mmCIF file of C-alpha atoms and ligand atoms in Angstrom:
data_model
loop_
_atom_site.group_PDB
_atom_site.id
_atom_site.type_symbol
_atom_site.label_atom_id
_atom_site.label_comp_id
_atom_site.label_asym_id
_atom_site.label_seq_id
_atom_site.Cartn_x
_atom_site.Cartn_y
_atom_site.Cartn_z
ATOM 1 C CA MET A 26 -79.473 -58.452 -182.617
ATOM 2 C CA ARG A 27 -80.229 -55.229 -180.868
ATOM 3 C CA LEU A 28 -80.774 -52.218 -183.069
ATOM 4 C CA TYR A 29 -79.663 -48.702 -182.332
ATOM 5 C CA GLU A 30 -82.342 -46.237 -181.323
ATOM 6 C CA TYR A 31 -82.052 -44.421 -184.640
ATOM 7 C CA GLU A 32 -82.530 -47.664 -186.584
ATOM 8 C CA GLY A 33 -85.559 -48.588 -184.484
ATOM 9 C CA LYS A 34 -87.019 -45.139 -185.018
ATOM 10 C CA ALA A 35 -86.512 -45.390 -188.788
ATOM 11 C CA ILE A 36 -88.585 -48.587 -188.725
ATOM 12 C CA PHE A 37 -91.256 -46.944 -186.550
ATOM 13 C CA ASN A 38 -91.435 -44.035 -188.951
ATOM 14 C CA LYS A 39 -91.868 -46.383 -191.897
ATOM 15 C CA CYS A 40 -94.660 -48.213 -190.062
ATOM 16 C CA GLY A 41 -96.675 -45.140 -189.122
ATOM 17 C CA ILE A 42 -95.495 -44.540 -185.547
ATOM 18 C CA ALA A 43 -94.596 -40.868 -185.078
ATOM 19 C CA ILE A 44 -91.029 -40.064 -184.027
ATOM 20 C CA PRO A 45 -89.352 -36.723 -183.233
ATOM 21 C CA ARG A 46 -87.611 -34.868 -186.042
ATOM 22 C CA GLY A 47 -83.945 -35.742 -185.821
ATOM 23 C CA VAL A 48 -80.601 -36.289 -187.489
ATOM 24 C CA LEU A 49 -77.887 -38.843 -186.795
ATOM 25 C CA VAL A 50 -74.487 -37.151 -186.346
ATOM 26 C CA ARG A 51 -70.896 -38.253 -185.935
ATOM 27 C CA THR A 52 -69.147 -34.919 -185.418
ATOM 28 C CA GLY A 53 -69.697 -31.686 -183.531
ATOM 29 C CA SER A 54 -70.188 -29.649 -186.683
ATOM 30 C CA GLU A 55 -72.796 -32.106 -187.962
ATOM 31 C CA ALA A 56 -74.614 -31.641 -184.654
ATOM 32 C CA GLN A 57 -74.474 -27.876 -185.031
ATOM 33 C CA ARG A 58 -75.922 -28.086 -188.557
ATOM 34 C CA ALA A 59 -78.621 -30.487 -187.343
ATOM 35 C CA ALA A 60 -79.611 -28.082 -184.560
ATOM 36 C CA ILE A 61 -79.793 -25.186 -187.042
ATOM 37 C CA GLU A 62 -82.015 -27.280 -189.296
ATOM 38 C CA ILE A 63 -84.294 -28.360 -186.443
ATOM 39 C CA ASP A 64 -84.451 -24.721 -185.387
ATOM 40 C CA LYS A 65 -85.458 -25.194 -181.745
ATOM 41 C CA GLU A 66 -84.063 -26.629 -178.534
ATOM 42 C CA VAL A 67 -82.647 -30.117 -179.157
ATOM 43 C CA VAL A 68 -82.041 -33.325 -177.241
ATOM 44 C CA ILE A 69 -78.698 -35.022 -177.962
ATOM 45 C CA LYS A 70 -78.796 -38.767 -177.477
ATOM 46 C CA SER A 71 -75.789 -41.074 -177.540
ATOM 47 C CA GLN A 72 -76.350 -44.127 -179.728
ATOM 48 C CA ILE A 73 -75.229 -47.205 -177.829
ATOM 49 C CA LEU A 74 -76.639 -50.712 -177.681
ATOM 50 C CA ALA A 75 -77.865 -50.296 -174.096
ATOM 51 C CA GLY A 76 -80.650 -48.516 -172.266
ATOM 52 C CA GLY A 77 -80.491 -46.402 -169.149
ATOM 53 C CA ARG A 78 -78.645 -43.662 -171.016
ATOM 54 C CA GLY A 79 -80.678 -40.919 -169.391
ATOM 55 C CA LYS A 80 -79.419 -41.843 -165.925
ATOM 56 C CA ALA A 81 -75.872 -42.538 -167.134
ATOM 57 C CA GLY A 82 -75.443 -39.066 -168.652
ATOM 58 C CA GLY A 83 -75.846 -40.148 -172.267
ATOM 59 C CA ILE A 84 -78.712 -37.744 -172.992
ATOM 60 C CA LYS A 85 -78.324 -33.961 -172.873
ATOM 61 C CA THR A 86 -80.277 -30.962 -174.084
ATOM 62 C CA ALA A 87 -78.891 -27.989 -175.981
ATOM 63 C CA GLU A 88 -80.542 -24.606 -176.404
ATOM 64 C CA THR A 89 -78.311 -23.306 -179.183
ATOM 65 C CA PRO A 90 -76.521 -24.916 -182.168
ATOM 66 C CA GLU A 91 -73.208 -23.923 -180.534
ATOM 67 C CA ASP A 92 -74.148 -25.821 -177.371
ATOM 68 C CA ALA A 93 -75.177 -28.792 -179.516
ATOM 69 C CA GLU A 94 -71.740 -28.803 -181.114
ATOM 70 C CA LYS A 95 -69.942 -28.526 -177.772
ATOM 71 C CA ILE A 96 -72.034 -31.211 -176.060
ATOM 72 C CA THR A 97 -71.632 -33.570 -179.018
ATOM 73 C CA GLN A 98 -67.862 -33.115 -178.985
ATOM 74 C CA GLU A 99 -67.808 -33.889 -175.270
ATOM 75 C CA MET A 100 -69.947 -36.975 -175.657
ATOM 76 C CA LEU A 101 -68.171 -38.476 -178.673
ATOM 77 C CA GLY A 102 -65.726 -41.158 -177.627
ATOM 78 C CA MET A 103 -67.241 -41.311 -174.158
ATOM 79 C CA GLU A 104 -67.493 -44.721 -172.482
ATOM 80 C CA LEU A 105 -71.097 -45.369 -171.471
ATOM 81 C CA GLU A 106 -72.431 -48.573 -169.906
ATOM 82 C CA GLY A 107 -69.386 -50.312 -171.401
ATOM 83 C CA TYR A 108 -69.990 -48.927 -174.911
ATOM 84 C CA LYS A 109 -68.083 -46.261 -176.785
ATOM 85 C CA VAL A 110 -70.167 -43.427 -178.166
ATOM 86 C CA ASN A 111 -69.520 -43.100 -181.919
ATOM 87 C CA SER A 112 -72.733 -41.449 -183.051
ATOM 88 C CA LEU A 113 -75.494 -39.345 -181.589
ATOM 89 C CA LEU A 114 -79.060 -38.535 -182.462
ATOM 90 C CA VAL A 115 -79.899 -34.820 -182.440
ATOM 91 C CA GLU A 116 -83.654 -34.419 -182.095
ATOM 92 C CA GLU A 117 -86.193 -31.703 -181.533
ATOM 93 C CA LYS A 118 -86.901 -31.470 -177.822
ATOM 94 C CA LEU A 119 -90.422 -32.657 -177.174
ATOM 95 C CA ASP A 120 -92.706 -30.680 -174.946
ATOM 96 C CA ILE A 121 -93.682 -33.562 -172.668
ATOM 97 C CA ALA A 122 -97.122 -33.574 -171.033
ATOM 98 C CA GLY A 123 -97.128 -37.308 -170.246
ATOM 99 C CA GLU A 124 -95.011 -40.426 -170.684
ATOM 100 C CA MET A 125 -96.162 -44.026 -170.927
ATOM 101 C CA TYR A 126 -94.547 -47.389 -171.571
ATOM 102 C CA MET A 127 -95.488 -49.694 -174.427
ATOM 103 C CA GLY A 128 -93.702 -52.899 -175.324
ATOM 104 C CA ILE A 129 -94.112 -56.272 -177.004
ATOM 105 C CA THR A 130 -91.879 -59.223 -176.291
ATOM 106 C CA VAL A 131 -91.924 -63.002 -176.581
ATOM 107 C CA ASP A 132 -93.466 -64.812 -173.668
ATOM 108 C CA ASP A 133 -91.388 -67.979 -173.889
ATOM 109 C CA GLU A 134 -93.484 -69.784 -171.325
ATOM 110 C CA ASN A 135 -96.626 -69.441 -173.416
ATOM 111 C CA GLY A 136 -94.926 -69.428 -176.779
ATOM 112 C CA ALA A 137 -96.678 -66.237 -177.809
ATOM 113 C CA PRO A 138 -96.020 -62.524 -178.062
ATOM 114 C CA ILE A 139 -97.130 -60.463 -175.113
ATOM 115 C CA ALA A 140 -97.944 -56.764 -175.100
ATOM 116 C CA MET A 141 -97.235 -54.770 -171.959
ATOM 117 C CA ILE A 142 -98.209 -51.216 -171.179
ATOM 118 C CA SER A 143 -97.840 -48.935 -168.214
ATOM 119 C CA ALA A 144 -98.782 -45.391 -167.358
ATOM 120 C CA GLU A 145 -95.354 -45.067 -165.765
ATOM 121 C CA GLY A 146 -93.215 -44.261 -168.759
ATOM 122 C CA GLY A 147 -89.556 -43.348 -168.885
ATOM 123 C CA VAL A 148 -88.810 -45.725 -166.027
ATOM 124 C CA GLU A 149 -87.361 -49.149 -166.704
ATOM 125 C CA ILE A 150 -90.228 -51.601 -166.905
ATOM 126 C CA GLU A 151 -88.391 -54.072 -164.658
ATOM 127 C CA GLU A 152 -88.395 -51.428 -161.921
ATOM 128 C CA VAL A 153 -92.114 -50.789 -162.342
ATOM 129 C CA ALA A 154 -92.721 -54.552 -162.200
ATOM 130 C CA LYS A 155 -90.883 -54.754 -158.873
ATOM 131 C CA ARG A 156 -92.228 -51.630 -157.228
ATOM 132 C CA ASN A 157 -95.770 -51.607 -158.577
ATOM 133 C CA PRO A 158 -96.693 -54.817 -160.426
ATOM 134 C CA GLY A 159 -100.310 -53.615 -160.656
ATOM 135 C CA GLY A 160 -99.082 -50.682 -162.733
ATOM 136 C CA ILE A 161 -98.479 -52.902 -165.739
ATOM 137 C CA ALA A 162 -101.260 -54.272 -167.910
ATOM 138 C CA SER A 163 -100.503 -57.087 -170.306
ATOM 139 C CA HIS A 164 -102.169 -59.037 -173.047
ATOM 140 C CA ARG A 165 -101.107 -62.236 -174.765
ATOM 141 C CA ILE A 166 -101.283 -61.931 -178.538
ATOM 142 C CA SER A 167 -102.303 -64.754 -180.827
ATOM 143 C CA PRO A 168 -99.491 -65.295 -183.297
ATOM 144 C CA LEU A 169 -102.122 -66.505 -185.773
ATOM 145 C CA TYR A 170 -104.487 -63.545 -185.648
ATOM 146 C CA GLY A 171 -102.071 -60.847 -184.565
ATOM 147 C CA MET A 172 -103.072 -57.815 -182.524
ATOM 148 C CA ARG A 173 -106.629 -56.875 -183.340
ATOM 149 C CA SER A 174 -107.694 -53.300 -182.755
ATOM 150 C CA TYR A 175 -110.318 -54.122 -180.125
ATOM 151 C CA GLU A 176 -107.694 -56.048 -178.164
ATOM 152 C CA ALA A 177 -105.403 -53.028 -178.261
ATOM 153 C CA ILE A 178 -108.224 -50.752 -177.119
ATOM 154 C CA ASN A 179 -109.197 -53.081 -174.273
ATOM 155 C CA LEU A 180 -105.609 -53.267 -173.102
ATOM 156 C CA ILE A 181 -104.929 -49.525 -173.227
ATOM 157 C CA ARG A 182 -108.203 -48.810 -171.419
ATOM 158 C CA GLN A 183 -106.814 -50.714 -168.427
ATOM 159 C CA ILE A 184 -104.325 -47.964 -167.640
ATOM 160 C CA GLY A 185 -107.042 -45.344 -167.612
ATOM 161 C CA LEU A 186 -106.801 -43.697 -171.020
ATOM 162 C CA THR A 187 -110.009 -42.499 -172.656
ATOM 163 C CA GLY A 188 -111.210 -40.695 -175.746
ATOM 164 C CA GLU A 189 -108.777 -39.535 -178.376
ATOM 165 C CA THR A 190 -105.669 -40.575 -176.387
ATOM 166 C CA LEU A 191 -107.068 -44.073 -175.992
ATOM 167 C CA LEU A 192 -107.552 -44.350 -179.745
ATOM 168 C CA SER A 193 -104.121 -42.889 -180.597
ATOM 169 C CA ALA A 194 -102.341 -45.201 -178.172
ATOM 170 C CA SER A 195 -104.232 -48.253 -179.478
ATOM 171 C CA ARG A 196 -103.356 -47.372 -183.038
ATOM 172 C CA ILE A 197 -99.702 -47.121 -182.055
ATOM 173 C CA LEU A 198 -99.881 -50.470 -180.277
ATOM 174 C CA THR A 199 -101.303 -52.280 -183.317
ATOM 175 C CA ARG A 200 -98.619 -50.684 -185.471
ATOM 176 C CA LEU A 201 -95.983 -51.707 -182.947
ATOM 177 C CA TYR A 202 -97.221 -55.275 -183.245
ATOM 178 C CA HIS A 203 -96.902 -54.972 -186.996
ATOM 179 C CA VAL A 204 -93.235 -53.976 -186.502
ATOM 180 C CA PHE A 205 -92.745 -56.870 -184.089
ATOM 181 C CA ALA A 206 -94.123 -59.430 -186.543
ATOM 182 C CA ALA A 207 -92.758 -58.024 -189.797
ATOM 183 C CA TYR A 208 -89.237 -57.650 -188.467
ATOM 184 C CA ASP A 209 -89.139 -60.949 -186.533
ATOM 185 C CA ALA A 210 -88.391 -59.094 -183.337
ATOM 186 C CA ARG A 211 -87.964 -60.514 -179.866
ATOM 187 C CA ILE A 212 -88.497 -57.116 -178.277
ATOM 188 C CA VAL A 213 -90.003 -53.858 -179.485
ATOM 189 C CA GLU A 214 -90.353 -51.170 -176.899
ATOM 190 C CA ILE A 215 -91.352 -47.510 -176.786
ATOM 191 C CA ASN A 216 -90.234 -46.054 -173.482
ATOM 192 C CA PRO A 217 -91.328 -43.373 -173.159
ATOM 193 C CA LEU A 218 -94.225 -42.954 -175.529
ATOM 194 C CA VAL A 219 -94.703 -39.233 -175.084
ATOM 195 C CA THR A 220 -97.896 -37.235 -175.187
ATOM 196 C CA THR A 221 -96.982 -33.663 -176.056
ATOM 197 C CA SER A 222 -98.700 -30.535 -174.778
ATOM 198 C CA THR A 223 -100.610 -30.365 -178.070
ATOM 199 C CA GLY A 224 -101.873 -33.934 -177.637
ATOM 200 C CA ALA A 225 -99.653 -35.687 -180.202
ATOM 201 C CA MET A 226 -98.255 -39.125 -179.337
ATOM 202 C CA ILE A 227 -94.622 -39.568 -180.259
ATOM 203 C CA ALA A 228 -92.136 -42.396 -179.687
ATOM 204 C CA ALA A 229 -89.318 -40.626 -177.816
ATOM 205 C CA ASP A 230 -87.231 -43.803 -177.590
ATOM 206 C CA ALA A 231 -87.034 -47.075 -179.545
ATOM 207 C CA ARG A 232 -85.696 -50.418 -178.519
ATOM 208 C CA CYS A 233 -85.858 -53.238 -181.051
ATOM 209 C CA GLU A 234 -84.218 -56.619 -180.859
ATOM 210 C CA ILE A 235 -84.367 -58.846 -183.902
ATOM 211 C CA ASP A 236 -84.362 -62.600 -183.367
ATOM 212 C CA ASP A 237 -80.973 -63.772 -184.666
ATOM 213 C CA ASN A 238 -82.569 -66.980 -185.917
ATOM 214 C CA SER A 239 -84.565 -64.951 -188.414
ATOM 215 C CA LEU A 240 -81.623 -63.109 -189.922
ATOM 216 C CA PHE A 241 -81.668 -65.347 -192.982
ATOM 217 C CA ARG A 242 -85.049 -63.828 -193.815
ATOM 218 C CA HIS A 243 -83.629 -60.316 -193.632
ATOM 219 C CA PRO A 244 -80.715 -60.037 -195.999
ATOM 220 C CA GLU A 245 -80.675 -56.297 -195.312
ATOM 221 C CA TRP A 246 -79.593 -57.039 -191.718
ATOM 222 C CA GLN A 247 -76.863 -59.532 -192.617
ATOM 223 C CA ASP A 248 -74.256 -56.882 -193.345
ATOM 224 C CA LEU A 249 -75.438 -54.677 -190.519
ATOM 225 C CA ARG A 250 -75.084 -57.491 -188.050
ATOM 226 C CA ILE A 251 -71.330 -57.091 -187.865
ATOM 227 C CA GLN A 252 -71.658 -53.392 -187.047
ATOM 228 C CA HIS A 253 -73.904 -54.268 -184.116
ATOM 229 C CA ILE A 254 -71.245 -56.342 -182.432
ATOM 230 C CA ASP A 255 -69.394 -54.094 -180.086
ATOM 231 C CA ASN A 256 -66.452 -56.308 -179.169
ATOM 232 C CA PRO A 257 -63.856 -56.144 -181.979
ATOM 233 C CA TRP A 258 -62.806 -59.786 -181.503
ATOM 234 C CA GLU A 259 -66.378 -61.009 -181.620
ATOM 235 C CA ARG A 260 -66.788 -58.999 -184.811
ATOM 236 C CA GLU A 261 -63.695 -60.758 -186.209
ATOM 237 C CA GLY A 262 -65.267 -64.061 -185.177
ATOM 238 C CA VAL A 263 -68.367 -63.441 -187.308
ATOM 239 C CA LYS A 264 -66.159 -62.491 -190.269
ATOM 240 C CA ALA A 265 -64.095 -65.661 -189.773
ATOM 241 C CA GLY A 266 -67.241 -67.804 -189.680
ATOM 242 C CA VAL A 267 -66.665 -69.085 -186.133
ATOM 243 C CA ASN A 268 -68.539 -68.663 -182.840
ATOM 244 C CA TYR A 269 -66.379 -66.459 -180.683
ATOM 245 C CA VAL A 270 -67.081 -65.069 -177.211
ATOM 246 C CA ASP A 271 -64.507 -62.800 -175.652
ATOM 247 C CA LEU A 272 -63.551 -63.443 -172.014
ATOM 248 C CA ASP A 273 -60.918 -61.864 -169.814
ATOM 249 C CA GLY A 274 -58.572 -64.710 -168.836
ATOM 250 C CA ASP A 275 -55.215 -65.877 -170.139
ATOM 251 C CA ILE A 276 -55.899 -69.188 -171.923
ATOM 252 C CA ALA A 277 -57.241 -68.714 -175.455
ATOM 253 C CA LEU A 278 -59.438 -71.695 -176.133
ATOM 254 C CA MET A 279 -60.684 -73.225 -179.350
ATOM 255 C CA ALA A 280 -62.570 -76.441 -180.132
ATOM 256 C CA ASN A 281 -64.392 -77.862 -183.115
ATOM 257 C CA SER A 282 -67.677 -78.252 -181.308
ATOM 258 C CA ALA A 283 -69.532 -75.940 -178.951
ATOM 259 C CA GLY A 284 -70.179 -78.738 -176.473
ATOM 260 C CA VAL A 285 -66.511 -79.630 -176.214
ATOM 261 C CA ALA A 286 -65.540 -75.979 -175.968
ATOM 262 C CA MET A 287 -67.962 -75.480 -173.081
ATOM 263 C CA SER A 288 -66.734 -78.620 -171.330
ATOM 264 C CA LEU A 289 -63.171 -77.369 -171.699
ATOM 265 C CA LEU A 290 -64.178 -74.023 -170.215
ATOM 266 C CA ASP A 291 -65.568 -75.891 -167.218
ATOM 267 C CA ILE A 292 -62.480 -78.070 -166.869
ATOM 268 C CA ILE A 293 -60.157 -75.066 -167.088
ATOM 269 C CA LYS A 294 -62.219 -73.275 -164.444
ATOM 270 C CA ASP A 295 -62.348 -76.350 -162.207
ATOM 271 C CA GLU A 296 -58.585 -76.634 -162.410
ATOM 272 C CA GLY A 297 -58.208 -73.010 -161.381
ATOM 273 C CA GLY A 298 -57.502 -71.530 -164.824
ATOM 274 C CA HIS A 299 -58.963 -68.532 -166.656
ATOM 275 C CA PRO A 300 -60.153 -68.774 -170.266
ATOM 276 C CA ALA A 301 -59.441 -65.737 -172.470
ATOM 277 C CA CYS A 302 -62.185 -66.652 -174.894
ATOM 278 C CA PHE A 303 -64.521 -69.296 -176.192
ATOM 279 C CA LEU A 304 -64.069 -70.217 -179.843
ATOM 280 C CA ASP A 305 -66.103 -72.905 -181.534
ATOM 281 C CA THR A 306 -65.289 -73.584 -185.171
ATOM 282 C CA GLY A 307 -68.151 -76.037 -185.539
ATOM 283 C CA GLY A 308 -67.674 -79.620 -186.651
ATOM 284 C CA ALA A 309 -66.711 -80.909 -190.112
ATOM 285 C CA LEU A 310 -63.837 -78.459 -190.302
ATOM 286 C CA SER A 311 -62.396 -77.074 -193.466
ATOM 287 C CA LYS A 312 -58.752 -76.083 -193.532
ATOM 288 C CA GLU A 313 -59.921 -72.503 -194.073
ATOM 289 C CA ARG A 314 -62.029 -72.401 -190.915
ATOM 290 C CA MET A 315 -59.287 -74.075 -188.894
ATOM 291 C CA LYS A 316 -56.849 -71.447 -190.137
ATOM 292 C CA ASN A 317 -59.283 -68.594 -189.494
ATOM 293 C CA GLY A 318 -59.892 -69.743 -185.934
ATOM 294 C CA ILE A 319 -56.225 -70.083 -185.006
ATOM 295 C CA ALA A 320 -55.303 -66.844 -186.808
ATOM 296 C CA LEU A 321 -57.979 -65.007 -184.820
ATOM 297 C CA LEU A 322 -56.531 -66.324 -181.554
ATOM 298 C CA LEU A 323 -53.011 -65.414 -182.632
ATOM 299 C CA ARG A 324 -54.089 -61.853 -183.430
ATOM 300 C CA LYS A 325 -55.881 -61.627 -180.101
ATOM 301 C CA ALA A 326 -52.780 -62.945 -178.279
ATOM 302 C CA LYS A 327 -50.590 -60.409 -180.063
ATOM 303 C CA SER A 328 -52.733 -57.472 -179.055
ATOM 304 C CA ASP A 329 -53.715 -58.661 -175.570
ATOM 305 C CA PRO A 330 -50.710 -59.331 -173.322
ATOM 306 C CA HIS A 331 -52.934 -61.173 -170.837
ATOM 307 C CA VAL A 332 -53.184 -64.099 -173.229
ATOM 308 C CA LYS A 333 -50.363 -66.507 -172.433
ATOM 309 C CA VAL A 334 -51.246 -69.706 -174.262
ATOM 310 C CA ILE A 335 -53.525 -71.064 -176.965
ATOM 311 C CA LEU A 336 -55.221 -74.378 -176.257
ATOM 312 C CA VAL A 337 -56.878 -76.148 -179.173
ATOM 313 C CA TYR A 338 -59.027 -79.253 -179.161
ATOM 314 C CA THR A 339 -59.873 -81.034 -182.395
ATOM 315 C CA SER A 340 -61.662 -84.250 -182.980
ATOM 316 C CA LEU A 341 -60.074 -86.327 -185.737
ATOM 317 C CA VAL A 342 -63.213 -88.368 -186.108
ATOM 318 C CA PHE A 343 -64.791 -85.909 -188.531
ATOM 319 C CA SER A 344 -61.748 -83.885 -189.525
ATOM 320 C CA LEU A 345 -58.753 -85.134 -191.429
ATOM 321 C CA PRO A 346 -55.184 -84.749 -190.127
ATOM 322 C CA ASP A 347 -54.043 -82.518 -192.982
ATOM 323 C CA THR A 348 -57.038 -80.227 -192.488
ATOM 324 C CA VAL A 349 -56.187 -79.759 -188.821
ATOM 325 C CA ALA A 350 -52.408 -79.542 -189.167
ATOM 326 C CA GLY A 351 -52.532 -77.615 -192.449
ATOM 327 C CA GLY A 352 -54.893 -75.011 -190.987
ATOM 328 C CA ILE A 353 -52.659 -74.476 -187.968
ATOM 329 C CA ILE A 354 -49.513 -74.163 -190.079
ATOM 330 C CA GLU A 355 -51.135 -71.658 -192.438
ATOM 331 C CA ALA A 356 -52.365 -69.580 -189.505
ATOM 332 C CA ILE A 357 -48.893 -69.488 -187.908
ATOM 333 C CA ARG A 358 -47.448 -68.406 -191.247
ATOM 334 C CA GLU A 359 -50.070 -65.690 -191.630
ATOM 335 C CA VAL A 360 -49.856 -64.354 -188.059
ATOM 336 C CA PRO A 361 -46.480 -65.094 -186.519
ATOM 337 C CA ALA A 362 -46.761 -64.625 -182.743
ATOM 338 C CA ASP A 363 -44.594 -65.502 -179.809
ATOM 339 C CA ILE A 364 -47.127 -67.623 -177.968
ATOM 340 C CA PRO A 365 -47.265 -71.346 -177.265
ATOM 341 C CA ILE A 366 -49.951 -73.341 -179.074
ATOM 342 C CA MET A 367 -51.046 -76.618 -177.532
ATOM 343 C CA LEU A 368 -53.122 -79.190 -179.365
ATOM 344 C CA ILE A 369 -55.299 -81.878 -177.898
ATOM 345 C CA SER A 370 -56.602 -84.165 -180.602
ATOM 346 C CA ALA A 371 -59.011 -87.018 -180.164
ATOM 347 C CA GLY A 372 -59.620 -89.876 -182.561
ATOM 348 C CA GLU A 373 -57.846 -92.858 -184.037
ATOM 349 C CA GLU A 374 -54.263 -93.385 -182.972
ATOM 350 C CA GLU A 375 -53.141 -93.389 -186.587
ATOM 351 C CA ARG A 376 -54.675 -90.000 -187.374
ATOM 352 C CA ARG A 377 -53.232 -88.512 -184.208
ATOM 353 C CA LYS A 378 -49.795 -89.704 -185.222
ATOM 354 C CA GLN A 379 -50.248 -88.139 -188.642
ATOM 355 C CA VAL A 380 -51.129 -84.798 -187.072
ATOM 356 C CA GLN A 381 -48.089 -85.030 -184.834
ATOM 357 C CA GLU A 382 -45.885 -85.811 -187.801
ATOM 358 C CA LEU A 383 -47.280 -82.934 -189.877
ATOM 359 C CA LEU A 384 -46.770 -80.503 -187.007
ATOM 360 C CA LYS A 385 -43.335 -81.663 -185.913
ATOM 361 C CA ASP A 386 -41.518 -78.549 -187.145
ATOM 362 C CA SER A 387 -44.285 -76.090 -186.300
ATOM 363 C CA GLY A 388 -43.546 -75.596 -182.611
ATOM 364 C CA VAL A 389 -47.064 -76.765 -181.714
ATOM 365 C CA LYS A 390 -47.094 -78.966 -178.604
ATOM 366 C CA ILE A 391 -49.184 -82.115 -178.830
ATOM 367 C CA CYS A 392 -50.924 -82.997 -175.573
ATOM 368 C CA PRO A 393 -51.453 -86.637 -174.663
ATOM 369 C CA SER A 394 -54.804 -86.010 -172.948
ATOM 370 C CA VAL A 395 -57.339 -83.314 -172.112
ATOM 371 C CA GLU A 396 -56.356 -83.371 -168.468
ATOM 372 C CA LYS A 397 -52.640 -82.973 -169.140
ATOM 373 C CA GLY A 398 -53.278 -80.343 -171.795
ATOM 374 C CA VAL A 399 -55.457 -78.227 -169.520
ATOM 375 C CA ARG A 400 -53.064 -78.507 -166.562
ATOM 376 C CA GLU A 401 -50.086 -77.607 -168.707
ATOM 377 C CA ALA A 402 -51.921 -74.634 -170.216
ATOM 378 C CA ILE A 403 -52.717 -73.376 -166.721
ATOM 379 C CA ARG A 404 -49.105 -73.840 -165.657
ATOM 380 C CA ILE A 405 -47.878 -71.814 -168.643
ATOM 381 C CA ALA A 406 -50.454 -69.128 -168.055
ATOM 382 C CA ARG A 407 -49.288 -68.738 -164.465
ATOM 383 C CA GLN A 408 -45.689 -68.293 -165.484
ATOM 384 C CA GLU A 409 -44.403 -64.818 -166.150
ATOM 385 C CA SER A 410 -42.511 -65.967 -169.198
ATOM 386 C CA ARG A 411 -43.930 -67.679 -172.229
ATOM 387 C CA ASN A 412 -40.859 -69.880 -172.586
ATOM 388 C CA GLY A 413 -39.804 -73.101 -170.931
ATOM 389 C CA TYR A 414 -43.047 -75.046 -171.242
ATOM 390 C CA ILE A 415 -43.244 -78.781 -171.523
ATOM 391 C CA CYS A 416 -46.103 -81.059 -172.324
HETATM 392 P P1 GDP B 525 -82.923 -44.261 -172.082
HETATM 393 O O1 GDP B 525 -82.626 -43.641 -170.744
HETATM 394 O O2 GDP B 525 -81.701 -44.915 -172.676
HETATM 395 O O3 GDP B 525 -84.083 -45.175 -172.043
HETATM 396 O O4 GDP B 525 -83.282 -43.041 -173.068
HETATM 397 P P2 GDP B 525 -84.671 -42.332 -173.421
HETATM 398 O O5 GDP B 525 -84.665 -42.022 -174.841
HETATM 399 O O6 GDP B 525 -85.824 -43.113 -172.914
HETATM 400 O O7 GDP B 525 -84.568 -40.955 -172.638
HETATM 401 C C1 GDP B 525 -84.571 -40.903 -171.214
HETATM 402 C C2 GDP B 525 -85.443 -39.751 -170.736
HETATM 403 O O8 GDP B 525 -84.997 -38.528 -171.282
HETATM 404 C C3 GDP B 525 -86.890 -39.864 -171.157
HETATM 405 O O9 GDP B 525 -87.654 -40.682 -170.307
HETATM 406 C C4 GDP B 525 -87.356 -38.432 -171.112
HETATM 407 O O10 GDP B 525 -87.788 -38.110 -169.819
HETATM 408 C C5 GDP B 525 -86.108 -37.663 -171.447
HETATM 409 N N1 GDP B 525 -86.218 -37.243 -172.852
HETATM 410 C C6 GDP B 525 -85.873 -37.935 -173.960
HETATM 411 N N2 GDP B 525 -86.204 -37.226 -175.065
HETATM 412 C C7 GDP B 525 -86.778 -36.068 -174.627
HETATM 413 C C8 GDP B 525 -87.356 -34.945 -175.261
HETATM 414 O O11 GDP B 525 -87.407 -34.817 -176.482
HETATM 415 N N3 GDP B 525 -87.842 -33.955 -174.464
HETATM 416 C C9 GDP B 525 -87.791 -34.022 -173.126
HETATM 417 N N4 GDP B 525 -88.310 -33.017 -172.396
HETATM 418 N N5 GDP B 525 -87.282 -35.070 -172.475
HETATM 419 C C10 GDP B 525 -86.793 -36.078 -173.218
HETATM 420 MN MN1 MN B 526 -85.952 -45.227 -172.817
#
């Protein structure tokens, strides 16, 4: 889960890494008030879950509170790197004397955290790595001992810092490792770490990514997680308790196992079709989850005219016929939509017959095999009309 810059900075602040004075705003007048409070030139930074905002026009400066208001109004609602700008950070403009890069990530190959620093700050580290690999110094951190201060000092020394700056930067690096470990991050990055004209070191940007596998240890993030999902359908998926990935095709796909769902994606693609999404309900279905999954696809189909057909695969080995059929029927009742639903079910003949019987008045088409189901779904999707399908 990637955090917004303002959330990352709040963590930095709590852990002793200096950040600029700033206020999160959602309206022009809030920005004006923030600029009055800060009482000097401000930087206005769009809060999106992507980097490269500087280049993309997502960061502007304002000399007066009136300018701050105007710029904020212009930037709100803007589409940036595929994200909509809903909030902005208004911060004191730093008087930059130098910028460096400092980051810690997981080195999967070595199974350990790795700290990376560069004197070339403000530039994407991937670019520095390509253009000037010698410009990055790195150090593997022992997950057992953590980042010890002498290790931080030795690393920072490699990019030529000395004296007080060397000590300040090393202190920030050990604190950054503390953030990395305490918050179960996969990435923590300060780019740029600014040295001001008075010699202070301040984190001008913050990128933090929390390892999703650790979310159970951070109940405070559980609720926030949904807000960090940008795609509204994927957000619905989390609420419905299913794994949902939004795609841009016309066949809405659901299966009760991720492996089957992925295989179906491949088969649809191989046959020349275009999946509209990937939805995995997970095995051992409950009627509730079955209903939630189908209802989500029905809502998606209603709002997205590209979606022409819903294709569902369920295994009747672990799920009972009335769970599968009952869930579908409840979903259709809850979200009536004019879209064909096709069901491929695998398992004992007897259970398949029961499903067919339970669904006989529902309008759901039962497919005799995966191959036929996929081909028929593609045929329907290619048609202009949603009517006249056979299976
Ligand atoms: P990113 O482009 O999404 O990584 O956003 P950053 O927060 O890193 O900002 C991009 C660039 O804007 C930085 O590298 C700085 O050069 C500049 N910038 C950001 N904040 C300030 C500031 O307070 N003062 C000045 N002078 N420049 C800033
Ligand atoms: Mn940055």
